[in-house]
Short mmCIF file of C-alpha atoms in Angstrom, two decimals:
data_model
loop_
_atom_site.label_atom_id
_atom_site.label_comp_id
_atom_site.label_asym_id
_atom_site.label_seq_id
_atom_site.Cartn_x
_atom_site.Cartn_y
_atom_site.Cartn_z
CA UNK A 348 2.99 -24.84 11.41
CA UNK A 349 2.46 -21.31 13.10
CA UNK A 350 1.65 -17.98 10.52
CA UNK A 351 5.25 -16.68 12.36
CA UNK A 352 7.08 -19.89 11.53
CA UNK A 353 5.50 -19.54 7.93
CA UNK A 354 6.56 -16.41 7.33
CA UNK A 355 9.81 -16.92 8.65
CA UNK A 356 10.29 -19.48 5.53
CA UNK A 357 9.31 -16.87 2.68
CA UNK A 358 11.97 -14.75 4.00
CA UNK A 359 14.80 -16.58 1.92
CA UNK A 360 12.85 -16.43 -0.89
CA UNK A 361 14.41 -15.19 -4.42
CA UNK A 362 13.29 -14.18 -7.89
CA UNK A 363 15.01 -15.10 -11.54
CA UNK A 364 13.98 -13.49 -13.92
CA UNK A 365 14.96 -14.14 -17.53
CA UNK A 366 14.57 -10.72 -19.36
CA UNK A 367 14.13 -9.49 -23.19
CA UNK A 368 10.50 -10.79 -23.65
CA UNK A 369 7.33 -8.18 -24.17
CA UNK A 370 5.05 -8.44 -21.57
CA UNK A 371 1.59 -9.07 -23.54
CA UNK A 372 -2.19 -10.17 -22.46
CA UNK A 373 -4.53 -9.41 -19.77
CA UNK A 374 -4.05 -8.74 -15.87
CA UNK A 375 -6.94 -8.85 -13.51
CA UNK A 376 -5.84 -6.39 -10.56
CA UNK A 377 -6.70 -7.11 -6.73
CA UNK A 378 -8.00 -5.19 -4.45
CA UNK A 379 -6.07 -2.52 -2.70
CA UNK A 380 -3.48 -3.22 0.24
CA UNK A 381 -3.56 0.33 1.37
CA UNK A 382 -7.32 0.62 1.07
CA UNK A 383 -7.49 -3.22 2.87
CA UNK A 384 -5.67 -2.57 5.59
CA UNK A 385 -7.54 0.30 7.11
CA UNK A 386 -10.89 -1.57 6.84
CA UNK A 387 -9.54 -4.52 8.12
CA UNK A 388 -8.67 -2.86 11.03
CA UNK A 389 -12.23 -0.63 11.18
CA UNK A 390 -13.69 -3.87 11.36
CA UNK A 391 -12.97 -3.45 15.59
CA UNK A 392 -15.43 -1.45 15.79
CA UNK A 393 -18.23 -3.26 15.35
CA UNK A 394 -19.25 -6.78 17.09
CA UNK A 395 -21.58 -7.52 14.20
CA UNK A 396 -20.49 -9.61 11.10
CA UNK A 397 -18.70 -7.98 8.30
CA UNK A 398 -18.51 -9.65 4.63
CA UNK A 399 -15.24 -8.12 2.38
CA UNK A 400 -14.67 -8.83 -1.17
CA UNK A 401 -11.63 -8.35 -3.15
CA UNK A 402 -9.80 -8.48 -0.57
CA UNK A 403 -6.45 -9.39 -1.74
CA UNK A 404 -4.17 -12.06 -0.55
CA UNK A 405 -1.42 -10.20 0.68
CA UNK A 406 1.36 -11.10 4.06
CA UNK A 407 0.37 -7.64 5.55
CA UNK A 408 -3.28 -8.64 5.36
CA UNK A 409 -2.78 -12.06 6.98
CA UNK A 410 -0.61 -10.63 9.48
CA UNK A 411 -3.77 -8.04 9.92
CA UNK A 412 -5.72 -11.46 9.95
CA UNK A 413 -3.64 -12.59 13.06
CA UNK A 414 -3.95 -9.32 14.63
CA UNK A 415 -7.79 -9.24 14.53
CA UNK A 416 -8.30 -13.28 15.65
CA UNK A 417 -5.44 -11.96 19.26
CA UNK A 418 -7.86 -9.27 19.77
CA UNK A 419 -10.72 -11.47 19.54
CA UNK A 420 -12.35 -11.61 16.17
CA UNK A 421 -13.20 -14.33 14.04
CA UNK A 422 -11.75 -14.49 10.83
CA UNK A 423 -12.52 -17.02 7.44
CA UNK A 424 -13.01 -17.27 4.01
CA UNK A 425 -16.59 -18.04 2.30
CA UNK A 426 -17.57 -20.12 -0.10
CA UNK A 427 -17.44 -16.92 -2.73
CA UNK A 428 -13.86 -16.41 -1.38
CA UNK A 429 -15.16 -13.31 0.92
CA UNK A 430 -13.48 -12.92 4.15
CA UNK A 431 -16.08 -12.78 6.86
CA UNK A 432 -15.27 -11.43 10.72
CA UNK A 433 -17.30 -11.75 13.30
CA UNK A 434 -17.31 -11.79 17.35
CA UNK A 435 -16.31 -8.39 19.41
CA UNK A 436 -12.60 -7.42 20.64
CA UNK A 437 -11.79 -7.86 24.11
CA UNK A 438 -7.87 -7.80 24.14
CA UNK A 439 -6.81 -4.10 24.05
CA UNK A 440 -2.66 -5.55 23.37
CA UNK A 441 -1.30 -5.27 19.26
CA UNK A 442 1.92 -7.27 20.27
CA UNK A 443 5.47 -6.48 18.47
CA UNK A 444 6.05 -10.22 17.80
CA UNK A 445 2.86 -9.61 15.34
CA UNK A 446 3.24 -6.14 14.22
CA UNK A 447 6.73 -5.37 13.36
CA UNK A 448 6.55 -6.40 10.26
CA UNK A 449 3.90 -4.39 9.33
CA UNK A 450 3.22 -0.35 9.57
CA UNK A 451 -0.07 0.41 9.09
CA UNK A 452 -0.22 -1.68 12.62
CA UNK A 453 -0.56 1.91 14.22
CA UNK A 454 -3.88 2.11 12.77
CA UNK A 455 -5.18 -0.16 15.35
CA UNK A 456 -5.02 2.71 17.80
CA UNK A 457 -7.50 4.48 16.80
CA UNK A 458 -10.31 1.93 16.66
CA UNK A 459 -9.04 0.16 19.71
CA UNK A 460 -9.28 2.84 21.89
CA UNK A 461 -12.48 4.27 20.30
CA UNK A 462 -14.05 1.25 21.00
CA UNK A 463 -12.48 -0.56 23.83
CA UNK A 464 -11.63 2.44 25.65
CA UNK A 465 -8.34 1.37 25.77
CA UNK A 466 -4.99 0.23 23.91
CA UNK A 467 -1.69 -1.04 23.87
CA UNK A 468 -0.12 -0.69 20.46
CA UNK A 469 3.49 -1.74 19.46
CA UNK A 470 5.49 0.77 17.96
CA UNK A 471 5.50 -0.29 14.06
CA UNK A 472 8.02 -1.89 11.47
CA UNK A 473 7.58 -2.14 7.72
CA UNK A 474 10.06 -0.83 4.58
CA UNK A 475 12.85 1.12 5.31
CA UNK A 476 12.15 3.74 3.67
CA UNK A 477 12.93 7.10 5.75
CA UNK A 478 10.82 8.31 9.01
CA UNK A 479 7.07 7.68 8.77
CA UNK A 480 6.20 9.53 12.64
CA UNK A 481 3.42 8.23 14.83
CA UNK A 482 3.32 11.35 16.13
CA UNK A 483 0.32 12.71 14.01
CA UNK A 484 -1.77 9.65 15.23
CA UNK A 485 -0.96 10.32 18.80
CA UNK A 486 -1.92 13.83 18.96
CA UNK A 487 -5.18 13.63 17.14
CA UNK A 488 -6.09 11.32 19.68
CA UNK A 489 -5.13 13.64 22.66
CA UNK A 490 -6.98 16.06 20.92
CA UNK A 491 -10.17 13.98 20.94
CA UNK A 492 -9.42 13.00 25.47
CA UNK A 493 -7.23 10.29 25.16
CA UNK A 494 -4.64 9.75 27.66
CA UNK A 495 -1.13 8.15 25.89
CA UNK A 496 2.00 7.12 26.98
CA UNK A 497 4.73 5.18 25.43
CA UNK A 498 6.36 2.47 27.81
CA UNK A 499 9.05 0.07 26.26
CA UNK A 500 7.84 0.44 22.60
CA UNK A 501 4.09 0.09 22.95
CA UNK A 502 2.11 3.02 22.73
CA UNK A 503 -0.58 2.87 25.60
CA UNK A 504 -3.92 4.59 25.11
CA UNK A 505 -6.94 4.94 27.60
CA UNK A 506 -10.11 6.95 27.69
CA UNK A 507 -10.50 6.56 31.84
CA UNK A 508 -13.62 4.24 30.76
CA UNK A 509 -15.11 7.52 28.95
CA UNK A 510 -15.86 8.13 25.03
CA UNK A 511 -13.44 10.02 22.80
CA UNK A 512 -14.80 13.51 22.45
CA UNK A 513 -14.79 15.36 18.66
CA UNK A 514 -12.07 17.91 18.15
CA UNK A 515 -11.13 20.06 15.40
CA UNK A 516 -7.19 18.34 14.56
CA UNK A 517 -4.96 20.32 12.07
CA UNK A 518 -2.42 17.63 10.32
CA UNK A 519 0.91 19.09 10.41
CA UNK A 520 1.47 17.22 7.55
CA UNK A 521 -0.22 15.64 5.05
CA UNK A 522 -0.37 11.76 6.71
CA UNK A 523 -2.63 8.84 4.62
CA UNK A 524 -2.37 6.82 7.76
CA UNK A 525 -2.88 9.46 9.91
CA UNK A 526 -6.12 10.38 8.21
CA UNK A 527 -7.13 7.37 8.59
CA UNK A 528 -6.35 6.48 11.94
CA UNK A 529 -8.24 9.49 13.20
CA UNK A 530 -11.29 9.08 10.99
CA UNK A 531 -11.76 5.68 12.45
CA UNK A 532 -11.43 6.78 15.93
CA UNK A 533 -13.94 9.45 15.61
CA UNK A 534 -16.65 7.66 14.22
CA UNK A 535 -17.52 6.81 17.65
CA UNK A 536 -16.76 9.63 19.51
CA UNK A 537 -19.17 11.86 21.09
CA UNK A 538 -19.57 15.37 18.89
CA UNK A 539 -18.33 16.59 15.74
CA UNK A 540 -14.77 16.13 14.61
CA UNK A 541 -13.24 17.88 11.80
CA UNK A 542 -10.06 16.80 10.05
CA UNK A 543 -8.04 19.57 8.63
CA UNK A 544 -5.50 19.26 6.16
CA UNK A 545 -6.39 15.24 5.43
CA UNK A 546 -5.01 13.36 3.03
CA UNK A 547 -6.97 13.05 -0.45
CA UNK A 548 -5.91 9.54 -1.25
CA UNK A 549 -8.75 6.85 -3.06
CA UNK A 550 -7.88 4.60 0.09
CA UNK A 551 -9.13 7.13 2.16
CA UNK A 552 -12.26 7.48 0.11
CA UNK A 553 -12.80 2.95 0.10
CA UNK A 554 -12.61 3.58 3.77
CA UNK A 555 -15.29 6.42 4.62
CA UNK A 556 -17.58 4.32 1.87
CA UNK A 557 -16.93 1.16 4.30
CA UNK A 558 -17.37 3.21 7.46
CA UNK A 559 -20.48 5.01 6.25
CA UNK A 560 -22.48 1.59 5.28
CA UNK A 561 -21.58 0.58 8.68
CA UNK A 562 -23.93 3.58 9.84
CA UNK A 563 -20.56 6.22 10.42
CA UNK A 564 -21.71 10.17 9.60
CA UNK A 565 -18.70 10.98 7.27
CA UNK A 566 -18.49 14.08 5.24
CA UNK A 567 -15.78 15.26 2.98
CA UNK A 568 -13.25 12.21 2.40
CA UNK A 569 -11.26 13.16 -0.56
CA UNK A 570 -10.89 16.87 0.11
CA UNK A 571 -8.82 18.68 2.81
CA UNK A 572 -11.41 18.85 5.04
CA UNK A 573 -13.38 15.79 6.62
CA UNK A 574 -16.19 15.61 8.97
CA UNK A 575 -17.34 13.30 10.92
CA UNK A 576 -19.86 13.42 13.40
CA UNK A 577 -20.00 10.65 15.96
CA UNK A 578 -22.37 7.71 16.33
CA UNK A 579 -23.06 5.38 19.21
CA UNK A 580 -21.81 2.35 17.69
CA UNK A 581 -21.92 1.07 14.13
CA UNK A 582 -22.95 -2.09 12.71
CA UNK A 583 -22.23 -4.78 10.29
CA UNK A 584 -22.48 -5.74 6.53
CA UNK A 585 -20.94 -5.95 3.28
CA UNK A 586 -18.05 -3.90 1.40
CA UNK A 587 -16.35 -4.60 -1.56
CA UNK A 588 -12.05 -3.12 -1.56
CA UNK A 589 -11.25 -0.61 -4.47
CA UNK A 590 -8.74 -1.90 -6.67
CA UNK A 591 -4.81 -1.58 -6.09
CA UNK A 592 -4.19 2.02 -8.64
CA UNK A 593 -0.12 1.26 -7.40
CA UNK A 594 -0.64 -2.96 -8.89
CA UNK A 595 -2.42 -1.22 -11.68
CA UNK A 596 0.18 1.32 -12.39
CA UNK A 597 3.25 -1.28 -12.04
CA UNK A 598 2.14 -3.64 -14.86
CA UNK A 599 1.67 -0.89 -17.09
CA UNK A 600 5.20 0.45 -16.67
CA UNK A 601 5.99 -2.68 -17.17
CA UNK A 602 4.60 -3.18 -20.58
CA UNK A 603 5.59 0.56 -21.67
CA UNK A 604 9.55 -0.92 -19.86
CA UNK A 605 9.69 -4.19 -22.16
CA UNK A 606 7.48 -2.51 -25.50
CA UNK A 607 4.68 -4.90 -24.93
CA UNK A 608 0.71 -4.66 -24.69
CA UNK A 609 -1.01 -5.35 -21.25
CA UNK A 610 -5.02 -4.91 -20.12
CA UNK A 611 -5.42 -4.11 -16.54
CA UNK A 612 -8.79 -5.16 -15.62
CA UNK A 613 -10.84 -4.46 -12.80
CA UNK A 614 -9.63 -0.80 -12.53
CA UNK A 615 -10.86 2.73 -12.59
CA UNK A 616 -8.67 4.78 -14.59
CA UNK A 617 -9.71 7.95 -12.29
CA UNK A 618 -7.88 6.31 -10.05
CA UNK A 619 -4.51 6.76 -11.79
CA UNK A 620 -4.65 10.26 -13.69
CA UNK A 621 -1.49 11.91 -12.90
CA UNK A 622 0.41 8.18 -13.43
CA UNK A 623 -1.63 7.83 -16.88
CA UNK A 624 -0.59 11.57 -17.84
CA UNK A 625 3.23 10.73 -17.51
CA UNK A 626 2.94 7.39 -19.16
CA UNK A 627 1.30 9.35 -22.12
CA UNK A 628 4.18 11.56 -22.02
CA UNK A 629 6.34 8.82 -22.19
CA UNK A 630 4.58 8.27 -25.54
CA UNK A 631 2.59 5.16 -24.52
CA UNK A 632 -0.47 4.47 -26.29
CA UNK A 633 -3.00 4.29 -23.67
CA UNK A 634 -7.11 3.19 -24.41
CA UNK A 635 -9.24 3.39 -21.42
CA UNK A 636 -12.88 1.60 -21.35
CA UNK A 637 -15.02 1.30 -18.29
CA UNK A 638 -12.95 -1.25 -15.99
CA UNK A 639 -10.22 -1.44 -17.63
CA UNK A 640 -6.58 -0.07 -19.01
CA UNK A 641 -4.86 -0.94 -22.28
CA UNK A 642 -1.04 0.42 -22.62
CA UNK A 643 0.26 -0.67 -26.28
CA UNK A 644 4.31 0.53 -26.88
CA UNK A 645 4.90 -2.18 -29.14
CA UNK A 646 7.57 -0.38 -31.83
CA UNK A 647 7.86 2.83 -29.76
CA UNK A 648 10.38 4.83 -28.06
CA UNK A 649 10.67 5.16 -24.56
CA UNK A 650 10.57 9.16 -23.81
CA UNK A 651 12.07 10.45 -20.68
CA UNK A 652 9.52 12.08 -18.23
CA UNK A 653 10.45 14.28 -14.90
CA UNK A 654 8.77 13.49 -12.31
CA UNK A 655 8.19 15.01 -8.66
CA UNK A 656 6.06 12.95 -5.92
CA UNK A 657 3.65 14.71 -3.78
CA UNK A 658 0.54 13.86 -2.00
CA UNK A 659 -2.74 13.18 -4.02
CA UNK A 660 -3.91 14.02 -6.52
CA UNK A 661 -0.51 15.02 -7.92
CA UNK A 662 2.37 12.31 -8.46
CA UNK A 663 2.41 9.07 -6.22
CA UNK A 664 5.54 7.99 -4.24
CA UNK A 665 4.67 4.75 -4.85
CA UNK A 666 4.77 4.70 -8.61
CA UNK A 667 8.49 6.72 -8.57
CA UNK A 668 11.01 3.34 -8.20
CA UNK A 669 9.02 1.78 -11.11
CA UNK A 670 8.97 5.00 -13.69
CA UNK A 671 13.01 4.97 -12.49
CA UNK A 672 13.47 1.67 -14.76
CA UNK A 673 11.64 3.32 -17.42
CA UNK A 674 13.33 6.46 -17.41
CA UNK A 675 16.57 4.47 -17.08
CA UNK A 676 16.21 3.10 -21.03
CA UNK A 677 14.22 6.25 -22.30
CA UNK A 678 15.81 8.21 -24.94
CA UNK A 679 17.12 11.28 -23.43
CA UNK A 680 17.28 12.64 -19.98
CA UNK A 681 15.05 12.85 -16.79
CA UNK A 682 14.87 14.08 -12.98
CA UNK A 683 12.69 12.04 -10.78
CA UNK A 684 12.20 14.05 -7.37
CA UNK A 685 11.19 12.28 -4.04
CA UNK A 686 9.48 14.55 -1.61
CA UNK A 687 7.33 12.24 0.96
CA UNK A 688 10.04 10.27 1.80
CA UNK A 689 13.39 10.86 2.52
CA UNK A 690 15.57 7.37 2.20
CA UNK A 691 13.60 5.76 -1.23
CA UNK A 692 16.17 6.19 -3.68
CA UNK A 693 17.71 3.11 -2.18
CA UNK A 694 16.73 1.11 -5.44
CA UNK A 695 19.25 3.42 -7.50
CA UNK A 696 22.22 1.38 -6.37
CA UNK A 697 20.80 -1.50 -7.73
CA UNK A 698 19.82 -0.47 -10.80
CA UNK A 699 23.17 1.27 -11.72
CA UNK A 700 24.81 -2.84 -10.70
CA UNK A 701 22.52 -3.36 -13.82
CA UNK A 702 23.80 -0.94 -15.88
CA UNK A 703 21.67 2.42 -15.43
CA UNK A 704 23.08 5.66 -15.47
CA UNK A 705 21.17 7.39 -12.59
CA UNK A 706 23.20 10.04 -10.24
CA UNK A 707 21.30 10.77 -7.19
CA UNK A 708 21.20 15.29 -6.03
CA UNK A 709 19.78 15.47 -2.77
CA UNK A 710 16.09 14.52 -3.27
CA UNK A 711 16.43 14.19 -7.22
CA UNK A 712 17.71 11.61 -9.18
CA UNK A 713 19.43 12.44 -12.89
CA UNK A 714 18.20 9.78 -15.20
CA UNK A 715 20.62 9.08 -18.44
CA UNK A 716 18.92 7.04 -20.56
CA UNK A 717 20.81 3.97 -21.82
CA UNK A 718 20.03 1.43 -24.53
CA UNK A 719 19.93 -1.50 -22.55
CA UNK A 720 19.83 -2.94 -18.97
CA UNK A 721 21.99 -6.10 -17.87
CA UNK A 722 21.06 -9.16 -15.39
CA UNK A 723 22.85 -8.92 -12.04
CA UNK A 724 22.19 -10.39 -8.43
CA UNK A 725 20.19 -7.53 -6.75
CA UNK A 726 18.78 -6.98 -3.63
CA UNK A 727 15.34 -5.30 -2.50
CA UNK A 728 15.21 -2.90 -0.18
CA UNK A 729 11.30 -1.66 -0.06
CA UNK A 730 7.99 -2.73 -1.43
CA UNK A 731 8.24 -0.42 -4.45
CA UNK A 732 12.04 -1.08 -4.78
CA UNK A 733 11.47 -4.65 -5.42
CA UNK A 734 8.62 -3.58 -8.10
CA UNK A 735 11.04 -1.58 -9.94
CA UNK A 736 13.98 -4.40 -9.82
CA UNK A 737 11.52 -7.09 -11.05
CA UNK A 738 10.46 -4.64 -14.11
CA UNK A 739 14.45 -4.12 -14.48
CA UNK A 740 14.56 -7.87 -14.68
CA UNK A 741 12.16 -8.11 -17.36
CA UNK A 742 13.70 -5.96 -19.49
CA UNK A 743 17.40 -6.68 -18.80
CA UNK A 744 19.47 -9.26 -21.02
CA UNK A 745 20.19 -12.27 -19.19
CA UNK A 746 19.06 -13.59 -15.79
CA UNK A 747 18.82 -11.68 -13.11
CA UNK A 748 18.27 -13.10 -9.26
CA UNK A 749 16.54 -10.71 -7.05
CA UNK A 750 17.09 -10.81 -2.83
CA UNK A 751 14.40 -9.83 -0.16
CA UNK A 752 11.50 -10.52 -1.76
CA UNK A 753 9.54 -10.86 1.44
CA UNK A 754 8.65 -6.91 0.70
CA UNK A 755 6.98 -7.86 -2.71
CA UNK A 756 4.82 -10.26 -1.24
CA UNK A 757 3.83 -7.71 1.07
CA UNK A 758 2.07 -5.53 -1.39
CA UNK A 759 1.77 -7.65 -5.05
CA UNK A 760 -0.89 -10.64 -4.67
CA UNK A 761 0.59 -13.37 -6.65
CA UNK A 762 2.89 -11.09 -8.77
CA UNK A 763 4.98 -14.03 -10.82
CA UNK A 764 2.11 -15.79 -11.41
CA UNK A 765 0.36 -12.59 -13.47
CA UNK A 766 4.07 -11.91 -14.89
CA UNK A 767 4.04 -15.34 -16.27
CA UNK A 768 0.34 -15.11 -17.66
CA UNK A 769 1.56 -12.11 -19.54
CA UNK A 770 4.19 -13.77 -20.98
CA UNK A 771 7.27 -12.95 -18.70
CA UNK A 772 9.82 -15.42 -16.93
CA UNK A 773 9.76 -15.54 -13.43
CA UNK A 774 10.09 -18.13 -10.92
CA UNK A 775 10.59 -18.16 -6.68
CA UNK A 776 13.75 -20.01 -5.88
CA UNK A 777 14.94 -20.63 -2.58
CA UNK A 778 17.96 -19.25 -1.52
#
């Protein structure tokens, strides 16, 4: 059976969830997808082996899997569970029949055409969550001598059989995937390029670690300002993916959600200051050791906390659907403001089917709290959407069925299964 025909079968998939039980134990988290991705995709540009660990077990990453065997890498598992690729690209094409599912496809650019001298890049899919421009990632690359044109939604990229030259690129915005894109694409470039205005993400920092013991000059990753200076080619070995902060994050608003006690493990809690600060404020009892996170709320209230996302270091778009359930039973009232994206309040529907009293301003959502959440038949409309409707399910009374799952699986590894090991009631139905 083909990985398309497989996936096509998970897309019918379901969640019931029996709420009202406090989420208590241990959770080991996996690596990162958005710190996964990238380096999968790095791995182009080098034809000598690569070993990653922690990488987590993800749809995006096995459709990033497929991508990498069409372009002509070798891809499997170890005996330690490490993936190892080997072999050197030789097709320049990142087909839409592949890709569409998946955004952080458009990362392929850069390494393709830094190494390859050439691409052909479908234009990408993913959530639905407001416009995510490739613009960014095209004109960094012009900057640096490529030649692009899009042509019945690829994105076609040549060099004219030259190297990519360094440039000094200004973001227009603050872009994680554009960063990235760019950093990758200048490692082997010829001169000094300097990326102004970057993105400060921990992702960003996983990747110039993995890039830099494969011989890449990088300077700068998690400030404004990153430099890299250009190497002839890079070569092989091992790197190990920084833990998911977003998986982290999401089981422990899920404890503080349904009052229980949960240990993430395998986590640096620098990783998730701002996220840890408004938990606190939501008066969770938080203990941090070394690797690891304890949030206790058994026999406390839920506080409301306001909330506005912005680029790291300050709040993460990524944690606001999940503090949305909490904020929906906290005592008192709350604003949650989105500005990265403009379309991800598209979870508040749902919730409010379920009972929450959430009116949505423009780019702000008013948060009532209420004393209790009921089941309903909801559906999920983005990655962090279907986060925040499966903590809704924990905590609301009766069963609730949640739709479109296919964008959990894109970003949780295994989520029902560490649900159920902490005590919650979860199972995938078919619908």
């Amino acid at each position: 059976m083909s990985f398309l025909h497989n996936l096509m079968g998970i897309l019918v998939d379901k969640f019931q969830i029996v709420g009202g039980k406090a989420l208590d134990g241990e959770v080991v988290i996996s690596g990162a997808k958005n710190a996964a991705l990238p380096i999968l995709l790095g791995t182009m540009l080098t034809k000598e082996k690569i070993v990653l660990k922690n990488v987590p077990d993800l749809r995006d990453v096995k459709t990033c899997i497929e991508l990498l065997k069409i372009l002509g890498k070798e891809c499997s598992y170890d005996e330690n569970g490490s993936l190892v690729i080997e072999g050197k690209i030789h097709n320049k094409v990142a087909p839409y029949e592949l890709v569409k599912t998946m955004r952080a496809s458009i990362m392929a650019l850069g390494p393709l055409t830094a190494f390859l001298g050439e691409a052909e890049v479908s234009l990408p899919g993913g959530c639905a969550i407001g416009a995510r421009p490739v613009d960014l990632h095209v004109k960094g690359l012009v900057a640096m001598g490529a030649n692009i044109t899009l042509d019945e939604g690829y994105i076609r990229s040549s060099t004219n059989n030259q190297r990519l030259k360094g440039a000094t690129f200004v973001m227009d915005k603050v872009s994680v995937t554009g960063t990235e894109n760019l950093m990758m694409a200048a490692t082997l470039a010829s001169g000094t390029t300097i990326i102004e205005n970057a993105a400060r993400e921990p992702e960003i920092v996983d990747l110039a670690n993995f890039l830099r013991m494969m011989g890449a000059d990088i300077k700068g990753d998690g400030s404004t300002t990153i430099t890299i200076n250009g190497v002839q080619e890079l070569k092989g070995g091992e790197h190990s993916i920084v833990a998911d902060r977003i998986e982290a994050g999401t089981y422990l608003v899920a404890a503080a959600a349904t009052h229980g006690r949960v240990t993430c493990k395998n986590v640096n809690s620098s990783l998730l200051e701002t996220v840890l600060l408004k938990l606190k404020e939501a008066n969770a009892l938080i203990t941090i050791e070394e690797n690891s996170i304890t949030l206790d709320m058994r026999g406390r209230d839920i506080l409301p906390v306001d909330i506005t996302t912005a680029p790291h270091p300050a709040f993460p778009t990524d944690m606001q659907a999940q503090f949305m359930v909490l904020n929906a039973i906290a005592k008192g009232t709350s604003t949650i403001t989105e500005t990265i994206f403009e379309n991800r309040f598209m979870h508040v529907a749902e919730l409010i089917r379920m009972g929450a009293d959430l009116k949505i301003k423009g780019n702000t959502v008013m948060c009532t709290g209420v004393e209790s959440l009921n089941a309903a038949q909801v559906m999920a409309t983005d990655l962090r959407a279907s986060a925040c409707l499966v903590i809704a399910g924990l905590v609301a009374h009766g069963t609730t069925i949640v739709d479109r799952i296919y964008h959990m699986d894109r970003g949780y590894e295994h989520i029902e299964n560490k649900i159920r090991q902490l005590g919650g009631t979860i199972e995938r139905i078919k619908g």
